[in-house]
Tab-separated table of C-alpha atoms in Angstrom:
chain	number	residue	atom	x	y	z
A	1	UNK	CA	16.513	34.924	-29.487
A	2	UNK	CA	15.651	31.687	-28.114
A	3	UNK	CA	15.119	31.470	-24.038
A	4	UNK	CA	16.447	28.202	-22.086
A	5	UNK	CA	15.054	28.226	-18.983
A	6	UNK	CA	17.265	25.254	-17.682
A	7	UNK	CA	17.512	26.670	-14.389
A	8	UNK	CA	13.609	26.861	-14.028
A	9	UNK	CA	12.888	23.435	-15.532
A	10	UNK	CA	11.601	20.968	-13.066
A	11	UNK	CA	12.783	17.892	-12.873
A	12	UNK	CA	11.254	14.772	-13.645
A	13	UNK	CA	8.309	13.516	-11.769
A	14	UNK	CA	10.310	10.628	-10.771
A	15	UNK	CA	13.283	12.154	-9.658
A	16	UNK	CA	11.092	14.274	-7.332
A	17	UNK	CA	9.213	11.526	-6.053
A	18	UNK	CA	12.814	10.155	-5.148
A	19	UNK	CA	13.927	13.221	-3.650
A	20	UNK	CA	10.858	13.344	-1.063
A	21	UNK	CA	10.921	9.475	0.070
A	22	UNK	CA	14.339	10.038	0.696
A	23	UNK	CA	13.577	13.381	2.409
A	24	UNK	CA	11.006	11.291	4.291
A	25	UNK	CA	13.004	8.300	5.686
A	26	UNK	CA	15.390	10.650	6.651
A	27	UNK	CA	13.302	12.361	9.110
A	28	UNK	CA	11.490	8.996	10.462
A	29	UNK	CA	15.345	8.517	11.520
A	30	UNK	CA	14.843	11.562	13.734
A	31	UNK	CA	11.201	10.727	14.853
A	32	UNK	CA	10.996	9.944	18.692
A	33	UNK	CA	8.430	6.562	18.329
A	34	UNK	CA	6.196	6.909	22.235
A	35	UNK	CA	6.818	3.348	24.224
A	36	UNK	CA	4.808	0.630	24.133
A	37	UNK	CA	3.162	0.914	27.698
A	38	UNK	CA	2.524	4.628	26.747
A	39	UNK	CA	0.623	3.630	23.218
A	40	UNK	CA	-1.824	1.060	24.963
A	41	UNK	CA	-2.667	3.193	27.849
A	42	UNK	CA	-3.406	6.128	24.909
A	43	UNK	CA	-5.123	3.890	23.340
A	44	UNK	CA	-7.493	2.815	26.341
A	45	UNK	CA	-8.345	6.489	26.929
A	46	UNK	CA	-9.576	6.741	23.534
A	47	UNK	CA	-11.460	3.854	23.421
A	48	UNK	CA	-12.790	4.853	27.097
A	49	UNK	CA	-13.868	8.576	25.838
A	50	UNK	CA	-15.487	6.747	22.773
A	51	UNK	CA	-17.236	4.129	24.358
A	52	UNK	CA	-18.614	7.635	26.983
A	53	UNK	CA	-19.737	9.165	23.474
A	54	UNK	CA	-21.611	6.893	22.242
A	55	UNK	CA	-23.661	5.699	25.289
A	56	UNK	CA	-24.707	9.554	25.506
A	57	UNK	CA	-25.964	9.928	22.286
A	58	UNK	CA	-27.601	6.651	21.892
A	59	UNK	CA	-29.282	7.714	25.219
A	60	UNK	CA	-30.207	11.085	23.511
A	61	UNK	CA	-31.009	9.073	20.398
A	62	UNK	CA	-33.791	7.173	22.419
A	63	UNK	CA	-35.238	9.867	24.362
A	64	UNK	CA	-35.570	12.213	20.727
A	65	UNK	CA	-37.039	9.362	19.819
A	66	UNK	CA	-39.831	8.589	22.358
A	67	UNK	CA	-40.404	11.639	22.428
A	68	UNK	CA	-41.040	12.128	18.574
A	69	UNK	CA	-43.372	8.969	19.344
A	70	UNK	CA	-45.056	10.845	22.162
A	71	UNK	CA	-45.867	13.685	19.678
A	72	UNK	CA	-47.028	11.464	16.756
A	73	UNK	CA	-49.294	9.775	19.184
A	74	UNK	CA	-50.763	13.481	20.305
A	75	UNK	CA	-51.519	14.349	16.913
A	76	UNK	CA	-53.481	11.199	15.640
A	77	UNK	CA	-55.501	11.409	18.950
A	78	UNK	CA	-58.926	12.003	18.105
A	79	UNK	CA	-60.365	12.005	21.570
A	80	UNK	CA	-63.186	9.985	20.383
């Protein structure tokens, strides 16, 4: 007895691949896109709450590091 399993058999990788891009630019058909005054002031926030970020850590950057300096200098104090 010799099983077909042509009901289980996968198509081709190619065939699938077709099958999804087509899935795919069917639903970017039913994608609402945001307007253009909506995308630039998104994009301002982010580059506002970025911009916040990274002054605070380079300010905690520089105080770790003066302080690291201020602990070095401690320990190589010989009091002499």
């Amino acid at each position: 007895m010799a099983k077909t399993d042509t009901k289980t058999k996968k198509p081709n990788i190619f065939v699938r691949m077709g099958r999804k891009l087509k899935e795919t630019f069917s639903e970017l058909k039913r994608v609402t896109w945001p307007s253009f005054p909506k995308v630039v002031k998104s994009t301002c926030v982010v580059l506002v709450v970025v911009l916040v970020f990274l002054v605070a850590f380079t300010l905690i950057n520089e105080g770790l590091l003066a302080l690291l300096k201020l602990l070095t200098e401690i320990g190589t104090d010989t009091g002499e």
